[in-house]
Short mmCIF file of C-alpha atoms in Angstrom, two decimals:
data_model
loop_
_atom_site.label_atom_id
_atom_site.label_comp_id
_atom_site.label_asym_id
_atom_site.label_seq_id
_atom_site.Cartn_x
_atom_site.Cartn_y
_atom_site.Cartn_z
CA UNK A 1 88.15 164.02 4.25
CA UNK A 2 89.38 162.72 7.38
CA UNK A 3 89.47 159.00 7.07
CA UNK A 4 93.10 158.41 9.34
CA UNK A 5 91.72 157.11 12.32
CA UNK A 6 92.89 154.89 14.68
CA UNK A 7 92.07 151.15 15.01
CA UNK A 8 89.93 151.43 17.83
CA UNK A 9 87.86 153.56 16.32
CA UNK A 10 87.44 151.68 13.02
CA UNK A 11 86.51 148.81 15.40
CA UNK A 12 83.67 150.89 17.27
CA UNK A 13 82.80 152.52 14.19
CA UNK A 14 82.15 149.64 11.94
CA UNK A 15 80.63 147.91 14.64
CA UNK A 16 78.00 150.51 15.25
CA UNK A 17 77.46 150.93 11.24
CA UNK A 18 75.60 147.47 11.76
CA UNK A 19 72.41 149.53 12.42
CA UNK A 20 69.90 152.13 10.37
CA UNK A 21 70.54 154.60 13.86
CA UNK A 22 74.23 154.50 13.81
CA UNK A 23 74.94 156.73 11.67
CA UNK A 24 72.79 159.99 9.86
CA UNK A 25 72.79 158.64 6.40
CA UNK A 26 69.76 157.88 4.29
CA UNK A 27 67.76 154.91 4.04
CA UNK A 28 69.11 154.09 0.75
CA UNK A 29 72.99 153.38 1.95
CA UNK A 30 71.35 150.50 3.11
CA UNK A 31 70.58 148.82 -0.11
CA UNK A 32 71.95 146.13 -1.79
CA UNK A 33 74.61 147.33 -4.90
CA UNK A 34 73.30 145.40 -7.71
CA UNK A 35 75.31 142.22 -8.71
CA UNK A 36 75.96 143.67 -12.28
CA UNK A 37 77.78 147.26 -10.67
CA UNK A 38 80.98 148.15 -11.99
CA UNK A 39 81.81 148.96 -8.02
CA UNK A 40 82.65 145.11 -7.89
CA UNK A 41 84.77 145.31 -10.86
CA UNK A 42 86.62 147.77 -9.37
CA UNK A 43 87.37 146.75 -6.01
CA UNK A 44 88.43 143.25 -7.35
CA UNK A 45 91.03 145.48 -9.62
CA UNK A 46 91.87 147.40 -6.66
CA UNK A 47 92.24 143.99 -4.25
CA UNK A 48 94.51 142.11 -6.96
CA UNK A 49 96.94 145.28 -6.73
CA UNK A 50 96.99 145.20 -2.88
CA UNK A 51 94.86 148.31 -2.88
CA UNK A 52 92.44 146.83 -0.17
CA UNK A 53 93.04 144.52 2.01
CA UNK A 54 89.31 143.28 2.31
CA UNK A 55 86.16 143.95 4.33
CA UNK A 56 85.30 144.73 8.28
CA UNK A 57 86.64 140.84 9.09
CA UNK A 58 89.77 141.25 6.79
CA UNK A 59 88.99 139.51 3.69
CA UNK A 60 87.22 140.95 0.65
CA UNK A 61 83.84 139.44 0.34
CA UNK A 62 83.24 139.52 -3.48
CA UNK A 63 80.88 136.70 -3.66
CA UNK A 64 78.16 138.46 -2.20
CA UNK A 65 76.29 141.74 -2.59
CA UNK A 66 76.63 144.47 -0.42
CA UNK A 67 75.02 147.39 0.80
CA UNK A 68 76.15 150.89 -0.74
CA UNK A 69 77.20 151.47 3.16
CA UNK A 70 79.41 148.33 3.42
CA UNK A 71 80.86 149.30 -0.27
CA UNK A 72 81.58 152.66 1.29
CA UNK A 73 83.85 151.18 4.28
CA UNK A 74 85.81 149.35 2.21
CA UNK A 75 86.32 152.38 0.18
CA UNK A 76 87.11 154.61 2.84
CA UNK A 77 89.91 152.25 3.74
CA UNK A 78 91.73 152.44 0.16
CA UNK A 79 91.32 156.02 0.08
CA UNK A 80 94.59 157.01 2.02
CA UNK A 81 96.72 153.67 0.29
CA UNK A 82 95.64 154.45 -2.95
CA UNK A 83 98.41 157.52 -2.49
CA UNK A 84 101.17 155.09 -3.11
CA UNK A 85 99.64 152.64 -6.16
CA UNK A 86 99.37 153.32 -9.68
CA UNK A 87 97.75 156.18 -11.46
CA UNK A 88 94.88 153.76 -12.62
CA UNK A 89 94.27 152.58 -9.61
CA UNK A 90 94.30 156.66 -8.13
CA UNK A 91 91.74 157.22 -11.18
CA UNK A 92 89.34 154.00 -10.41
CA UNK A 93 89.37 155.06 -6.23
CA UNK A 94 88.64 158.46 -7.19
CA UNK A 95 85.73 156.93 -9.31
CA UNK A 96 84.60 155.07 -6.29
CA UNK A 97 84.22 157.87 -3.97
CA UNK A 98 82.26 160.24 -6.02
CA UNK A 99 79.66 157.73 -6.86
CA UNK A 100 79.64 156.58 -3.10
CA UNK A 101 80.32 160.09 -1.61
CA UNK A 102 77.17 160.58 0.45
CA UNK A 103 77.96 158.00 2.52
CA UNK A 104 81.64 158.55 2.69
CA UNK A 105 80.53 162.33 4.48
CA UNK A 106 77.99 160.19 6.62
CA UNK A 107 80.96 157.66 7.91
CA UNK A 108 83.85 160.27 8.12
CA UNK A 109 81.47 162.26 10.50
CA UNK A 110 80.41 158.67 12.66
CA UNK A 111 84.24 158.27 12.42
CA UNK A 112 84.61 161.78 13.72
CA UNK A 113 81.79 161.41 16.74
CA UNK A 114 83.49 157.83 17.78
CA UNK A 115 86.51 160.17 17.91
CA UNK A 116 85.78 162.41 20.15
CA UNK A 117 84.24 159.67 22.55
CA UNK A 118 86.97 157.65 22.47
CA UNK A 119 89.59 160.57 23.29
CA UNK A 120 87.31 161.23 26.50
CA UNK A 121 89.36 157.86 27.98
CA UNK A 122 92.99 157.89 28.61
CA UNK A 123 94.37 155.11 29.99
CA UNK A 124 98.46 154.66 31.04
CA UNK A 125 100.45 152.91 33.39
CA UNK A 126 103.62 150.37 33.26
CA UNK A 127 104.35 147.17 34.02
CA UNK A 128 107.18 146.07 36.25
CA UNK A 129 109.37 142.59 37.15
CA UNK A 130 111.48 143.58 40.20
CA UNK A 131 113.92 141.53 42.34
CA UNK A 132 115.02 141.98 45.30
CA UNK A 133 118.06 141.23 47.80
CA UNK A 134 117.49 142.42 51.20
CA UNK A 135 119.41 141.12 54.33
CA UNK A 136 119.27 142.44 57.67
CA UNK A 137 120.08 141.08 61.02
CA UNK A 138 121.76 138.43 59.80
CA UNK A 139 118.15 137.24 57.94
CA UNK A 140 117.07 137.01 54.30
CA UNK A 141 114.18 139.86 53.47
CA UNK A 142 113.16 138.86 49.88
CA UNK A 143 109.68 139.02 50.23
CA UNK A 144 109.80 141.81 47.30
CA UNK A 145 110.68 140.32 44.13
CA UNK A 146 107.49 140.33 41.99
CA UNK A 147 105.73 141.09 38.98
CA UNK A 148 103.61 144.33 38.74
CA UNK A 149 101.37 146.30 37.37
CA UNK A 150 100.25 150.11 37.81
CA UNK A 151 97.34 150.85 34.99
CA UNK A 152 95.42 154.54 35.63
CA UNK A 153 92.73 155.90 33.92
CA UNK A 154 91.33 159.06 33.24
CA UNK A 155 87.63 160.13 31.68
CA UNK A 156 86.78 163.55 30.94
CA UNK A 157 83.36 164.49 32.40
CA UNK A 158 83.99 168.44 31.05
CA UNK A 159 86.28 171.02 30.66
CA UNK A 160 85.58 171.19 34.35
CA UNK A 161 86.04 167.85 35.62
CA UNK A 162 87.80 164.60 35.19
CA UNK A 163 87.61 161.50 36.34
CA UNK A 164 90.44 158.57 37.59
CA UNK A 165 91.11 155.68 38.94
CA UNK A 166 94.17 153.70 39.85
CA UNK A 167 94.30 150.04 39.53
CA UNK A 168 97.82 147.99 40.83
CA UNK A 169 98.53 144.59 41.07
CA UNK A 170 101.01 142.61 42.77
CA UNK A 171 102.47 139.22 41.41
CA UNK A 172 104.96 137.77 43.93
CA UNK A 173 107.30 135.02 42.34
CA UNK A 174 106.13 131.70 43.18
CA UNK A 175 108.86 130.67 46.03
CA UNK A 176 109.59 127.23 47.84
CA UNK A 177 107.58 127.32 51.15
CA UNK A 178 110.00 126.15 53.64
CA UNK A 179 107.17 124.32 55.98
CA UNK A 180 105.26 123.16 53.43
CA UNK A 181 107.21 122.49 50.25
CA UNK A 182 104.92 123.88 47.83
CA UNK A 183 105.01 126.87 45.23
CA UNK A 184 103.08 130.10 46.28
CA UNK A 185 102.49 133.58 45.55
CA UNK A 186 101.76 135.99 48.15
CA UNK A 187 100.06 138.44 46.78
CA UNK A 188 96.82 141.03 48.55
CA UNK A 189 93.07 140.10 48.41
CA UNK A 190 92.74 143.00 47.06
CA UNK A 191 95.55 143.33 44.26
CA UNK A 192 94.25 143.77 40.70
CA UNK A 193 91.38 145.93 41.76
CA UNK A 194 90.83 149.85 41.02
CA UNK A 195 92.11 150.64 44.65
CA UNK A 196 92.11 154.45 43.69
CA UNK A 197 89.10 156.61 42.37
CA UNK A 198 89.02 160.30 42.88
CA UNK A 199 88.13 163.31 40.63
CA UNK A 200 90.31 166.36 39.28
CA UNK A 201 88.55 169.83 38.58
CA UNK A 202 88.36 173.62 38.34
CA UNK A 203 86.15 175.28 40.91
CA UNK A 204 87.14 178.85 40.07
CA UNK A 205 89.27 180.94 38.47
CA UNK A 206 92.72 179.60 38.87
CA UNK A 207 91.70 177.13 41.84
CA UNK A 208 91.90 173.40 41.26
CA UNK A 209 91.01 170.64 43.27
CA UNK A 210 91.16 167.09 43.88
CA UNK A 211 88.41 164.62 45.80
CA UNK A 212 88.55 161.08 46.48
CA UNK A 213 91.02 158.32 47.80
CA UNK A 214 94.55 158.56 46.12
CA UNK A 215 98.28 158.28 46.35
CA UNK A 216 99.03 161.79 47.88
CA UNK A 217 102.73 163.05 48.31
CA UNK A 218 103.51 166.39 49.91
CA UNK A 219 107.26 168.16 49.48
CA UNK A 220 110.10 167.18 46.52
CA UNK A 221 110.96 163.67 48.65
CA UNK A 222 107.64 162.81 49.53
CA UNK A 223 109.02 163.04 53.11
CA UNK A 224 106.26 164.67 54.81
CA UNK A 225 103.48 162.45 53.20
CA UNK A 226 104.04 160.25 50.54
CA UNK A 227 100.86 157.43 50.78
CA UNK A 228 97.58 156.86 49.67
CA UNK A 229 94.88 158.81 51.52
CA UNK A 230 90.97 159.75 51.28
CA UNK A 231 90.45 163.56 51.30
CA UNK A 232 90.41 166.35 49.47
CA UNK A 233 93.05 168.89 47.86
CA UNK A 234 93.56 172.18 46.39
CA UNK A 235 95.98 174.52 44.65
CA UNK A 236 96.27 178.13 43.90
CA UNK A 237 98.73 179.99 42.36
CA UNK A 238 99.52 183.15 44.31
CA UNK A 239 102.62 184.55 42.21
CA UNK A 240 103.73 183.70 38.91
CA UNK A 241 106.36 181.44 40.47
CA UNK A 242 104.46 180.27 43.63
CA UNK A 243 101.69 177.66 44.26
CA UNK A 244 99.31 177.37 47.58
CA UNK A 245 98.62 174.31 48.27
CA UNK A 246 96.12 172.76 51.20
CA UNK A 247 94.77 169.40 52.16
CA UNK A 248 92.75 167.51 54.32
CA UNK A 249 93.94 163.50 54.03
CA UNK A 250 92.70 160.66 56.34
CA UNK A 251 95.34 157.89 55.60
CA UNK A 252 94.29 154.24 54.50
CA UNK A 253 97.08 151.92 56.09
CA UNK A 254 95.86 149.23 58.29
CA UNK A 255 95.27 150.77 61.77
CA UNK A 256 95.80 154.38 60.71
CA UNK A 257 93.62 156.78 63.31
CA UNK A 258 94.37 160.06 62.62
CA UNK A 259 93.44 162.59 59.99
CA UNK A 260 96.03 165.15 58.79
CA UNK A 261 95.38 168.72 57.51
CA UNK A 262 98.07 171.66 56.62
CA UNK A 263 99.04 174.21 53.98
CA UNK A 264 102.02 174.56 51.80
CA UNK A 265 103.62 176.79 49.30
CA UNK A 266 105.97 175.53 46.54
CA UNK A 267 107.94 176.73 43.41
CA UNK A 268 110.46 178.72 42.44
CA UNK A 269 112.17 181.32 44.48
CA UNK A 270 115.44 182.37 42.92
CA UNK A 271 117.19 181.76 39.69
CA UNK A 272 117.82 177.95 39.44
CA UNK A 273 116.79 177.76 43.02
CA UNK A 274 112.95 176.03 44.17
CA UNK A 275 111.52 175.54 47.83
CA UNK A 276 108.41 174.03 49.34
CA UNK A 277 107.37 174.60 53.06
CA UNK A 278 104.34 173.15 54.77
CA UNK A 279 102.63 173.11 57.99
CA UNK A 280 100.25 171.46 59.36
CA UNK A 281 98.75 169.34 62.05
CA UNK A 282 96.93 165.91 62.89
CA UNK A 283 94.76 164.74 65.50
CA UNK A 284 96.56 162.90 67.52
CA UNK A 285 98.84 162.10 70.58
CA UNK A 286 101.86 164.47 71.13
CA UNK A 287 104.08 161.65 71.09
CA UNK A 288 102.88 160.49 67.48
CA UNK A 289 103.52 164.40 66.40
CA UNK A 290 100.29 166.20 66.66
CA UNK A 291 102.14 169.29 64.62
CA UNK A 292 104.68 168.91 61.30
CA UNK A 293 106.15 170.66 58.90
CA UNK A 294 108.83 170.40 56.42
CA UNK A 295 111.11 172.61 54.25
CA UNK A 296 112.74 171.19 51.11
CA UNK A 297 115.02 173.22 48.52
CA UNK A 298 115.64 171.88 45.05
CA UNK A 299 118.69 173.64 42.56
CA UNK A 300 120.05 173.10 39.13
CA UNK A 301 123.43 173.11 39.82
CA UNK A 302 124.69 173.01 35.57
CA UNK A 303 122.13 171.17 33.54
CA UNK A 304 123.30 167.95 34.54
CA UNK A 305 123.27 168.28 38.09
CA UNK A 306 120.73 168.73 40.32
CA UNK A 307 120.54 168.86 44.11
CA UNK A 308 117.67 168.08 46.42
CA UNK A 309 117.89 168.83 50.78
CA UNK A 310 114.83 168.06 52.69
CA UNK A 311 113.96 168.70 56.33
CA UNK A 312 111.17 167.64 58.19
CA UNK A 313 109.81 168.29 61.65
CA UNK A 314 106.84 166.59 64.36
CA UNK A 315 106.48 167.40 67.45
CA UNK A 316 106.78 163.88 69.12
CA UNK A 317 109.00 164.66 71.91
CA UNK A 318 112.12 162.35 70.76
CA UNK A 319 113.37 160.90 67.24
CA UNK A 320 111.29 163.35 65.91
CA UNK A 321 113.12 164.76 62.31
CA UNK A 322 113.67 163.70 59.53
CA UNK A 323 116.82 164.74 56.93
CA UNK A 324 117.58 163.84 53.75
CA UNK A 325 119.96 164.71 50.58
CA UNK A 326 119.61 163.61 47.09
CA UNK A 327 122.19 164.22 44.27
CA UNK A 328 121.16 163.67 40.83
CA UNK A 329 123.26 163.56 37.57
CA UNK A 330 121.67 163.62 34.06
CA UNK A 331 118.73 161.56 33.96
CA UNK A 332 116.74 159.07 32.08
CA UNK A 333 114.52 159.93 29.25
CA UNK A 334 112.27 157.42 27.90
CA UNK A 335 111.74 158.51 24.56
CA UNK A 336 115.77 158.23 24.05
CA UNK A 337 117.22 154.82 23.97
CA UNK A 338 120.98 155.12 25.49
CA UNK A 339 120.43 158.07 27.98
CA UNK A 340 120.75 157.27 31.62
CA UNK A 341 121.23 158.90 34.89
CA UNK A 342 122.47 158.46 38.43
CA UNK A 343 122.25 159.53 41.83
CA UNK A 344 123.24 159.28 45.56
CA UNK A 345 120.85 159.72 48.53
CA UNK A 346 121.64 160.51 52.44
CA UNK A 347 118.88 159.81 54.30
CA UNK A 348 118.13 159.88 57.93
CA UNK A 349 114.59 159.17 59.12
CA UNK A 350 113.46 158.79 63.03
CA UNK A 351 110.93 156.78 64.31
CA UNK A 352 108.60 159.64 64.94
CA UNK A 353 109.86 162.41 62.30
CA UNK A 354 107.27 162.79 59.78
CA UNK A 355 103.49 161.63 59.72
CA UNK A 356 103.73 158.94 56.30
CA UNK A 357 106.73 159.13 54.08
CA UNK A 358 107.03 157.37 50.99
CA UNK A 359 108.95 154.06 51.54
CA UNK A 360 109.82 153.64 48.40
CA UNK A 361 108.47 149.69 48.20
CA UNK A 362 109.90 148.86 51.42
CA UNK A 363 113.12 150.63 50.56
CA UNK A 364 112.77 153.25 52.84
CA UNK A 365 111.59 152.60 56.51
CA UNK A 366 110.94 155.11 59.32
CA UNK A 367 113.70 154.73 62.00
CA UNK A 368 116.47 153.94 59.73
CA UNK A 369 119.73 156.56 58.29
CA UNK A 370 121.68 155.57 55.33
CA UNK A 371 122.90 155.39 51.86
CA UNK A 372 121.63 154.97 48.76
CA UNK A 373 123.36 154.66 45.39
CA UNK A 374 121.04 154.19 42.10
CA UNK A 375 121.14 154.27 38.42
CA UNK A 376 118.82 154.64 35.71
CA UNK A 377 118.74 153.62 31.64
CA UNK A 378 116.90 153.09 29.34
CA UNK A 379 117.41 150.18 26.75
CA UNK A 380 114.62 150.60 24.45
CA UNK A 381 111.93 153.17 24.16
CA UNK A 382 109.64 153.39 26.67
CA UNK A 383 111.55 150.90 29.14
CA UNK A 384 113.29 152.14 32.01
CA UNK A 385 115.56 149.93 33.58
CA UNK A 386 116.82 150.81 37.49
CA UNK A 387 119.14 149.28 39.50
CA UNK A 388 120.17 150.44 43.27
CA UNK A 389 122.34 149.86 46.40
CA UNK A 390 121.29 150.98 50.02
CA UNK A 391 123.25 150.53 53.15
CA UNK A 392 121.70 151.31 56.01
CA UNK A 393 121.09 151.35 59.70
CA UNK A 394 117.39 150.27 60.74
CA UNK A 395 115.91 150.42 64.25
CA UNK A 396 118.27 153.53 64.82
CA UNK A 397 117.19 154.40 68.23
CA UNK A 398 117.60 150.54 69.69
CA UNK A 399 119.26 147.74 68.27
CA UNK A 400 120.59 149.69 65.58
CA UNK A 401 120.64 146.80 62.82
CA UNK A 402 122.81 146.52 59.53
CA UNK A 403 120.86 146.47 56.79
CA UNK A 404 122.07 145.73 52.85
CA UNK A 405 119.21 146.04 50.37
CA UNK A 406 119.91 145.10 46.40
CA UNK A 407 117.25 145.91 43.85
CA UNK A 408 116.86 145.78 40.31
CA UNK A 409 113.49 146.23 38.03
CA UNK A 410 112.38 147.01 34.79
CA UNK A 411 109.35 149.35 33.85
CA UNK A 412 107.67 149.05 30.49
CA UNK A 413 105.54 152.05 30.22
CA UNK A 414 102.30 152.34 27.87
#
């Protein structure tokens, strides 16, 4: 029998058991166990040996009858601990589950139908304390040291289709208001609702698809696009090595006017050696960059060392690429407590070189070239800790500003 289920599903399952429909057994689980039944002698036998642990609200209800479908959840729940108590108590659970065994095979297949509903939801995420040191132009930028939380959810609507949503909220650390002199948060209107909801699926052989409004990042930097969008999204793979990829995305961001569409192919090309280049174009001015596109090139250097170039192109008539190099060493694994990794980033961005990179939280603004130096561990399972260093230059084609940016965060997955 199957009786290891989760806790969840006990929950839903011995919640539902409260009613005749719940559950395809016959009428007569739900009669009262006489008083005089040796099933109560038992389970107080199995209860003084630890055996079970009690009923549905955690203690054993012995001064009361029960139906022959209660008697059979408590059963169901000593089955699997019986394993490690004594060879009377084995004997007197075996006992139990033959003379209760019809509805045993009625709740192990409820069990089994909760089961499968319950695996239909997925739901993952992390939560994150980050703080910030960020000076530039001779002023304090430390309007990013927060509490947050990313939670995403998926629901399978067939082996077709599946549904998601993304959910993040923002928690800036109550600061001293200069003007005012009182403690505040400054956080969105809009922070702690599902921001995100778009579907994945199949629509033919080998062709998948996504529709809806979502974080969308194009290239191995997210240097092209890297931000959430409405729109829709395919992929196709042409070789066994190669992915097509196209897209139609109308950005979100306050003010954004434009709608962006292109193609791009992506994967590997050579022995330890991966490229992605994309083209495209977007509705708008000439000096925004009415055309882009973007090659990036990703090796394995040893297995400890990998190497990332990117290069991407507009065609605004000035300050219109953007370059960048990433060097990575090991890397973190979150499942292994001790490992770490490291890397160093050139970057170089102009004001009108790609159509919505991913800042990186701020880290990362257009018009800016720099360094960045970062490291990643992980001091318990599941917990990422990183901490980084960027010098840069922002407003590189004017005032050309000094900026020194300090962050450190934890992430505790789920």
């Amino acid at each position: 029998m199957k009786m290891k289920k989760g806790l969840l599903v006990w929950m839903i399952t011995l919640t539902l058991g409260a009613t005749t429909s719940a559950f395809a057994a016959s009428a007569s689980s739900f009669n009262d166990v006489p008083k005089d039944h040796w099933s109560y002698a038992a389970l107080d036998e199995l209860a003084k040996d630890g055996i079970i642990e009690g009923y549905a609200d955690g203690s054993f209800q012995g001064n009361r009858t029960m139906s022959r479908y209660e008697m059979a959840t408590i059963i169901a729940k000593a089955m699997d601990k019986s394993k490690t108590g004594s060879l009377g108590d084995q004997a007197l659970v075996e006992k139990l589950e033959k003379e209760y065994g019809s509805e045993l095979e009625a709740l192990d297949k409820k069990i089994d139908a909760v089961n499968a509903r319950v695996d239909n939801v997925k739901i993952t995420g992390f939560v994150r304390t980050q703080w910030d040191s960020d000076k530039s132009a001779g002023a304090n930028n430390n309007g990013n040291k927060r509490f947050y939380m990313d939670l995403e959810g998926q629901m399978k609507v067939s082996d077709q289709w599946t549904a998601k949503f993304q959910s993040e909220t923002n928690r800036h650390y109550s600061h001293n208001d200069s003007t005012n002199k009182t403690h505040k948060g400054q956080d969105d209107s809009d922070t702690g609702t599902f921001q995100r909801i778009w579907v994945d699926g199949t629509i033919a052989n080998n062709w998948y698809v996504n529709i809806g409004r979502k974080w969308s990042g194009i290239g191995y930097q997210n240097m092209l696009q890297g931000s959430e969008t409405d729109g829709v999204q395919f992929w196709h793979p042409i070789s066994k090595d190669l992915t097509l990829s196209g897209w139609y995305f109308a950005p979100t961001w306050d003010g954004a006017d434009y709608d962006l569409y292109g193609v791009n192919v992506f994967g590997k090309i050579a022995k330890n050696l991966e490229a992605n280049v994309a083209y495209g174009q977007a509705n708008k001015e000439k000096w925004f960059g009415d055309k882009y596109a973007a090659v990036d090139l990703r090796t394995q250097f040893t297995p400890t060392v990998k190497l990332t170039g990117t290069y991407v192109w507009t065609g605004a008539d000035k300050d219109n690429t953007d370059k960048a190099v990433r060097l990575d060493y090991k890397g973190a694994d979150m499942k292994h407590v001790g490992s770490f990794g490291a890397y160093t980033r050139y970057v170089n961005y102009g004001a009108n070189g790609d159509i919505g990179h991913d800042d990186e939280w701020g880290s990362l603004p257009s018009n800016m070239k720099g360094w960045i130096w970062g490291v990643k561990y992980v001091p318990w399972q599941n917990v990422e800790w990183e901490t980084l260093y960027s010098k840069q230059k922002i407003n590189a084609n004017s005032t050309n500003d000094d900026r020194k940016l300090f962050r450190t965060e934890l992430d505790f997955h789920f």
